[in-house]
mmCIF file of C-alpha atoms and ligand atoms in Angstrom:
data_model
loop_
_atom_site.group_PDB
_atom_site.id
_atom_site.type_symbol
_atom_site.label_atom_id
_atom_site.label_comp_id
_atom_site.label_asym_id
_atom_site.label_seq_id
_atom_site.Cartn_x
_atom_site.Cartn_y
_atom_site.Cartn_z
ATOM 1 C CA MET A 1 58.746 172.925 100.859
ATOM 2 C CA SER A 2 60.532 176.009 99.586
ATOM 3 C CA ILE A 3 58.739 177.823 96.837
ATOM 4 C CA HIS A 4 60.613 180.547 95.049
ATOM 5 C CA LYS A 5 58.686 183.603 94.049
ATOM 6 C CA LEU A 6 58.691 184.416 90.381
ATOM 7 C CA ASN A 7 58.286 187.587 88.409
ATOM 8 C CA VAL A 8 55.618 187.441 85.730
ATOM 9 C CA ALA A 9 55.781 189.844 82.763
ATOM 10 C CA ILE A 10 52.603 190.394 80.754
ATOM 11 C CA ASP A 11 52.833 192.486 77.611
ATOM 12 C CA GLY A 12 50.575 193.123 74.672
ATOM 13 C CA PRO A 13 48.556 195.739 72.815
ATOM 14 C CA ALA A 14 45.814 197.951 74.266
ATOM 15 C CA GLY A 15 42.654 196.126 75.306
ATOM 16 C CA ALA A 16 44.015 192.571 75.147
ATOM 17 C CA GLY A 17 42.785 192.066 78.727
ATOM 18 C CA LYS A 18 46.188 192.359 80.367
ATOM 19 C CA SER A 19 45.088 194.232 83.469
ATOM 20 C CA THR A 20 42.114 191.996 84.325
ATOM 21 C CA ILE A 21 44.164 188.850 83.773
ATOM 22 C CA SER A 22 47.250 190.144 85.582
ATOM 23 C CA ARG A 23 45.201 191.119 88.621
ATOM 24 C CA LEU A 24 43.552 187.694 88.798
ATOM 25 C CA VAL A 25 46.871 185.875 88.352
ATOM 26 C CA ALA A 26 48.428 188.028 91.090
ATOM 27 C CA ASN A 27 45.499 187.302 93.442
ATOM 28 C CA GLU A 28 45.745 183.598 92.819
ATOM 29 C CA LEU A 29 49.490 183.514 93.485
ATOM 30 C CA GLY A 30 49.376 186.025 96.356
ATOM 31 C CA TYR A 31 51.640 188.310 94.323
ATOM 32 C CA VAL A 32 51.642 192.081 93.849
ATOM 33 C CA TYR A 33 50.057 193.405 90.667
ATOM 34 C CA VAL A 34 51.762 196.369 88.992
ATOM 35 C CA ASP A 35 49.944 198.150 86.146
ATOM 36 C CA THR A 36 52.729 200.137 84.456
ATOM 37 C CA GLY A 37 50.318 201.790 82.001
ATOM 38 C CA ALA A 38 48.846 203.586 85.036
ATOM 39 C CA MET A 39 52.245 205.200 85.611
ATOM 40 C CA TYR A 40 52.412 206.606 82.048
ATOM 41 C CA ARG A 41 48.803 207.705 82.471
ATOM 42 C CA SER A 42 49.686 209.475 85.742
ATOM 43 C CA VAL A 43 52.391 211.571 84.085
ATOM 44 C CA THR A 44 49.975 212.360 81.230
ATOM 45 C CA TRP A 45 47.252 213.378 83.696
ATOM 46 C CA LYS A 46 49.615 215.734 85.493
ATOM 47 C CA MET A 47 50.832 217.219 82.198
ATOM 48 C CA LEU A 48 47.235 217.967 81.186
ATOM 49 C CA GLN A 49 46.474 219.419 84.629
ATOM 50 C CA ARG A 50 49.382 221.812 84.220
ATOM 51 C CA GLY A 51 48.345 222.688 80.672
ATOM 52 C CA LEU A 52 51.760 221.598 79.360
ATOM 53 C CA PRO A 53 51.778 220.916 75.598
ATOM 54 C CA LEU A 54 53.287 217.664 74.293
ATOM 55 C CA SER A 55 56.000 219.654 72.537
ATOM 56 C CA GLU A 56 57.509 220.690 75.913
ATOM 57 C CA GLN A 57 59.314 217.383 76.329
ATOM 58 C CA ASP A 58 62.007 218.555 78.770
ATOM 59 C CA ALA A 59 59.343 220.038 81.033
ATOM 60 C CA ILE A 60 57.335 216.796 80.873
ATOM 61 C CA VAL A 61 60.396 214.769 81.897
ATOM 62 C CA GLU A 62 60.962 217.202 84.782
ATOM 63 C CA LEU A 63 57.312 216.845 85.766
ATOM 64 C CA ALA A 64 57.700 213.056 85.777
ATOM 65 C CA ARG A 65 60.846 213.368 87.910
ATOM 66 C CA GLN A 66 59.007 215.465 90.476
ATOM 67 C CA SER A 67 55.921 213.244 90.612
ATOM 68 C CA ASP A 68 55.307 210.908 93.483
ATOM 69 C CA ILE A 69 53.365 208.101 91.779
ATOM 70 C CA ARG A 70 52.088 205.357 94.074
ATOM 71 C CA LEU A 71 50.176 202.192 93.285
ATOM 72 C CA PHE A 72 48.175 200.397 95.955
ATOM 73 C CA PRO A 73 46.448 197.026 95.632
ATOM 74 C CA HIS A 74 42.657 197.282 95.585
ATOM 75 C CA PRO A 75 39.966 194.597 95.141
ATOM 76 C CA SER A 76 38.819 196.172 91.850
ATOM 77 C CA GLY A 77 42.314 196.632 90.449
ATOM 78 C CA GLN A 78 44.727 199.132 91.736
ATOM 79 C CA GLN A 79 44.493 202.558 93.320
ATOM 80 C CA VAL A 80 46.734 205.228 91.882
ATOM 81 C CA PHE A 81 47.914 208.338 93.725
ATOM 82 C CA VAL A 82 49.913 211.206 92.280
ATOM 83 C CA ASP A 83 51.459 213.515 94.888
ATOM 84 C CA GLY A 84 48.927 212.251 97.425
ATOM 85 C CA GLU A 85 45.891 212.787 95.181
ATOM 86 C CA ASP A 86 43.709 209.815 94.214
ATOM 87 C CA VAL A 87 43.731 209.767 90.391
ATOM 88 C CA THR A 88 42.464 206.190 89.938
ATOM 89 C CA GLU A 89 39.445 207.329 87.876
ATOM 90 C CA ALA A 90 40.951 210.482 86.370
ATOM 91 C CA ILE A 91 43.764 208.658 84.574
ATOM 92 C CA ARG A 92 41.175 206.625 82.602
ATOM 93 C CA SER A 93 39.559 209.720 81.029
ATOM 94 C CA SER A 94 39.440 209.980 77.237
ATOM 95 C CA GLU A 95 41.732 213.051 77.365
ATOM 96 C CA VAL A 96 44.435 211.038 79.122
ATOM 97 C CA THR A 97 43.855 208.009 76.886
ATOM 98 C CA SER A 98 44.302 210.013 73.700
ATOM 99 C CA SER A 99 47.608 211.620 74.806
ATOM 100 C CA VAL A 100 49.254 208.832 76.776
ATOM 101 C CA SER A 101 50.899 207.037 73.834
ATOM 102 C CA ASP A 102 52.704 210.252 72.898
ATOM 103 C CA VAL A 103 53.901 210.790 76.465
ATOM 104 C CA ALA A 104 55.091 207.155 76.561
ATOM 105 C CA LYS A 105 57.311 207.905 73.537
ATOM 106 C CA ILE A 106 59.461 210.364 75.502
ATOM 107 C CA ALA A 107 62.760 208.632 76.324
ATOM 108 C CA GLY A 108 63.363 210.595 79.540
ATOM 109 C CA VAL A 109 59.913 209.733 80.892
ATOM 110 C CA ARG A 110 60.446 206.056 80.083
ATOM 111 C CA ALA A 111 63.859 205.986 81.770
ATOM 112 C CA LEU A 112 62.399 207.379 85.006
ATOM 113 C CA LEU A 113 59.392 205.064 85.094
ATOM 114 C CA VAL A 114 61.352 201.954 84.086
ATOM 115 C CA GLU A 115 63.767 202.567 86.965
ATOM 116 C CA LYS A 116 60.830 202.711 89.420
ATOM 117 C CA GLN A 117 59.320 199.544 87.908
ATOM 118 C CA LYS A 118 62.561 197.595 88.235
ATOM 119 C CA LEU A 119 62.721 198.562 91.923
ATOM 120 C CA MET A 120 59.142 197.387 92.484
ATOM 121 C CA ALA A 121 60.051 193.915 91.207
ATOM 122 C CA LEU A 122 63.344 193.548 93.036
ATOM 123 C CA GLU A 123 61.972 191.215 95.688
ATOM 124 C CA LYS A 124 60.057 189.108 93.153
ATOM 125 C CA GLY A 125 56.450 187.993 93.507
ATOM 126 C CA VAL A 126 55.245 190.620 91.060
ATOM 127 C CA VAL A 127 52.875 190.360 88.109
ATOM 128 C CA MET A 128 53.649 193.389 85.961
ATOM 129 C CA ASP A 129 51.762 194.370 82.837
ATOM 130 C CA GLY A 130 52.702 196.824 80.109
ATOM 131 C CA ARG A 131 54.324 196.972 76.700
ATOM 132 C CA ASP A 132 58.060 196.507 77.382
ATOM 133 C CA ILE A 133 58.121 194.441 80.572
ATOM 134 C CA GLY A 134 59.525 191.212 79.112
ATOM 135 C CA THR A 135 61.906 192.990 76.752
ATOM 136 C CA ASN A 136 63.185 195.861 78.857
ATOM 137 C CA VAL A 137 61.886 196.249 82.420
ATOM 138 C CA LEU A 138 62.189 192.624 83.595
ATOM 139 C CA PRO A 139 64.241 190.832 80.933
ATOM 140 C CA HIS A 140 64.936 188.055 83.466
ATOM 141 C CA ALA A 141 61.292 187.485 84.467
ATOM 142 C CA GLU A 142 60.719 183.751 84.888
ATOM 143 C CA VAL A 143 57.386 183.840 83.060
ATOM 144 C CA LYS A 144 56.756 186.093 80.073
ATOM 145 C CA VAL A 145 53.450 186.246 78.272
ATOM 146 C CA PHE A 146 52.538 188.286 75.207
ATOM 147 C CA MET A 147 48.743 188.620 75.077
ATOM 148 C CA THR A 148 46.947 189.600 71.915
ATOM 149 C CA ALA A 149 43.416 189.541 70.548
ATOM 150 C CA GLY A 150 41.817 190.764 67.329
ATOM 151 C CA VAL A 151 41.108 194.516 67.185
ATOM 152 C CA ARG A 152 37.339 193.991 66.985
ATOM 153 C CA VAL A 153 37.282 191.778 70.060
ATOM 154 C CA ARG A 154 39.455 194.238 71.969
ATOM 155 C CA ALA A 155 37.132 197.093 70.972
ATOM 156 C CA GLU A 156 34.059 195.081 72.013
ATOM 157 C CA ARG A 157 35.560 194.339 75.414
ATOM 158 C CA ARG A 158 36.444 197.995 75.880
ATOM 159 C CA ARG A 159 32.936 199.080 74.824
ATOM 160 C CA ARG A 160 31.361 196.832 77.424
ATOM 161 C CA GLU A 161 33.614 198.378 80.066
ATOM 162 C CA LEU A 162 32.736 201.900 78.951
ATOM 163 C CA GLU A 163 29.002 201.131 78.713
ATOM 164 C CA ASP A 164 29.085 200.097 82.347
ATOM 165 C CA LYS A 165 30.349 203.608 83.031
ATOM 166 C CA GLY A 166 27.626 205.236 80.905
ATOM 167 C CA SER A 167 29.721 206.132 77.829
ATOM 168 C CA ARG A 168 28.225 205.666 74.342
ATOM 169 C CA ILE A 169 31.270 205.582 72.057
ATOM 170 C CA THR A 170 30.764 203.448 68.901
ATOM 171 C CA LEU A 171 32.586 200.241 68.095
ATOM 172 C CA GLU A 172 34.085 201.835 64.968
ATOM 173 C CA GLN A 173 35.455 204.772 66.993
ATOM 174 C CA LEU A 174 36.954 202.373 69.516
ATOM 175 C CA MET A 175 38.526 200.208 66.804
ATOM 176 C CA ALA A 176 40.105 203.292 65.235
ATOM 177 C CA GLU A 177 41.358 204.517 68.627
ATOM 178 C CA ILE A 178 42.826 201.130 69.548
ATOM 179 C CA SER A 179 44.508 200.695 66.150
ATOM 180 C CA GLU A 180 46.061 204.144 66.436
ATOM 181 C CA ARG A 181 47.419 203.407 69.918
ATOM 182 C CA ASP A 182 48.828 200.080 68.665
ATOM 183 C CA ARG A 183 50.542 201.909 65.809
ATOM 184 C CA ILE A 184 52.169 204.523 68.061
ATOM 185 C CA ASP A 185 53.233 201.906 70.631
ATOM 186 C CA GLN A 186 54.728 199.624 67.946
ATOM 187 C CA GLU A 187 56.478 202.317 65.938
ATOM 188 C CA ARG A 188 58.103 204.362 68.696
ATOM 189 C CA GLU A 189 61.899 204.394 68.834
ATOM 190 C CA VAL A 190 62.380 203.660 72.533
ATOM 191 C CA SER A 191 61.224 200.219 73.721
ATOM 192 C CA PRO A 192 58.492 199.663 71.141
ATOM 193 C CA LEU A 193 55.801 197.068 71.725
ATOM 194 C CA VAL A 194 57.388 193.820 70.526
ATOM 195 C CA MET A 195 57.183 190.290 71.817
ATOM 196 C CA ALA A 196 60.245 189.100 73.768
ATOM 197 C CA ASP A 197 62.012 186.138 72.104
ATOM 198 C CA ASP A 198 61.328 183.981 75.145
ATOM 199 C CA ALA A 199 57.693 185.046 75.714
ATOM 200 C CA ILE A 200 54.701 182.743 75.262
ATOM 201 C CA LEU A 201 52.162 184.109 72.792
ATOM 202 C CA LEU A 202 48.569 183.926 74.021
ATOM 203 C CA ASP A 203 45.899 184.913 71.521
ATOM 204 C CA THR A 204 42.876 185.487 73.754
ATOM 205 C CA THR A 205 40.378 186.217 70.943
ATOM 206 C CA GLU A 206 38.497 182.996 71.640
ATOM 207 C CA MET A 207 39.535 182.369 75.222
ATOM 208 C CA SER A 208 37.568 183.159 78.364
ATOM 209 C CA ILE A 209 39.172 185.105 81.197
ATOM 210 C CA GLY A 210 39.256 181.922 83.282
ATOM 211 C CA GLN A 211 41.053 179.990 80.550
ATOM 212 C CA VAL A 212 43.721 182.661 80.144
ATOM 213 C CA VAL A 213 44.312 182.862 83.899
ATOM 214 C CA GLU A 214 44.564 179.090 84.143
ATOM 215 C CA ARG A 215 47.071 178.945 81.298
ATOM 216 C CA ILE A 216 49.331 181.527 82.947
ATOM 217 C CA ILE A 217 49.075 179.843 86.353
ATOM 218 C CA ASP A 218 50.081 176.575 84.646
ATOM 219 C CA LEU A 219 53.124 178.305 83.154
ATOM 220 C CA CYS A 220 54.070 179.578 86.629
ATOM 221 C CA LYS A 221 53.594 176.141 88.194
ATOM 222 C CA ALA A 222 55.756 174.565 85.493
ATOM 223 C CA LYS A 223 58.488 177.089 86.233
ATOM 224 C CA MET A 224 58.293 176.492 89.975
ATOM 225 C CA GLY A 225 58.393 172.731 89.453
ATOM 226 C CA GLY A 226 61.318 173.109 87.096
ATOM 227 C CA GLU A 227 63.273 175.187 89.587
ATOM 228 C CA LYS A 228 62.732 172.670 92.354
ATOM 229 C CA LEU A 229 63.893 169.877 90.076
ATOM 230 C CA ASN A 230 66.980 171.882 89.270
ATOM 231 C CA GLU A 231 67.696 172.301 92.981
ATOM 232 C CA ASN A 232 67.709 168.530 93.411
ATOM 233 C CA VAL A 233 70.121 167.906 90.567
HETATM 234 O O1 DC B 301 47.949 199.746 79.262
HETATM 235 P P1 DC B 301 47.449 201.184 79.119
HETATM 236 O O2 DC B 301 46.438 201.370 78.034
HETATM 237 O O3 DC B 301 46.973 201.767 80.415
HETATM 238 O O4 DC B 301 48.754 201.994 78.679
HETATM 239 C C1 DC B 301 48.718 203.365 78.429
HETATM 240 C C2 DC B 301 49.807 203.774 77.441
HETATM 241 O O5 DC B 301 51.087 203.660 78.058
HETATM 242 C C3 DC B 301 49.862 202.957 76.157
HETATM 243 O O6 DC B 301 49.678 203.806 75.038
HETATM 244 C C4 DC B 301 51.238 202.396 76.082
HETATM 245 C C5 DC B 301 51.997 203.029 77.202
HETATM 246 N N1 DC B 301 52.768 202.046 77.966
HETATM 247 C C6 DC B 301 54.072 201.861 77.619
HETATM 248 O O7 DC B 301 54.545 202.471 76.664
HETATM 249 N N2 DC B 301 54.845 201.013 78.335
HETATM 250 C C7 DC B 301 54.333 200.331 79.360
HETATM 251 N N3 DC B 301 55.117 199.504 80.051
HETATM 252 C C8 DC B 301 52.974 200.488 79.726
HETATM 253 C C9 DC B 301 52.197 201.359 78.990
#
């Protein structure tokens, strides 16, 4: 039985659960998980390390060009290395989180990272999550999902994650932070966060992780079945 590999694009706003779900879907299918947000975070981390201000856009693009960003599969998600240094934890800091949306607005940075992302998916069998995967990075992905959830639920999920790491940020602060990131991501000129015309909308506000994973796996199975049927026609 020949089973074609698919590419799966998962987009949506901050905190909708994209990374957890994408990782589980990738595991289940034996695919590679690619967290594209980690790439924008890596450039932001390096910019902050160098003390470069956001206004120095040309220098930030040059920094991105010179950065060797690598993603490796890991049981708890994905390990991220920049120029050989393990930045898996560092790119999740609040400093990086509060600047990353502005770095992701820079057209030159996006062009460089999108090119890398397209290469990663060339051989198929990739579950890629981000904001512009279905619309721009992998417009021909066989399965496209746009995941959303109410702001409060997204903030609650994020707070649980942060509490596990010992942080005591309030729900109100998190809701404000998430809403602001949504606004910047949706209003930027280059590849804003929008749902692709052919994406399936999944509102996960009242869904468990298992239910969301199952739904996406079903979509993949339907696609695989459909392709095999087409082969027989
Ligand atoms: O998913 P995340 O929170 O790690 O993403 C970090 C930032 O990067 C977020 O503000 C949006 C941006 N991003 C993007 O513009 N395009 C992507 N494909 C992925 C992330």
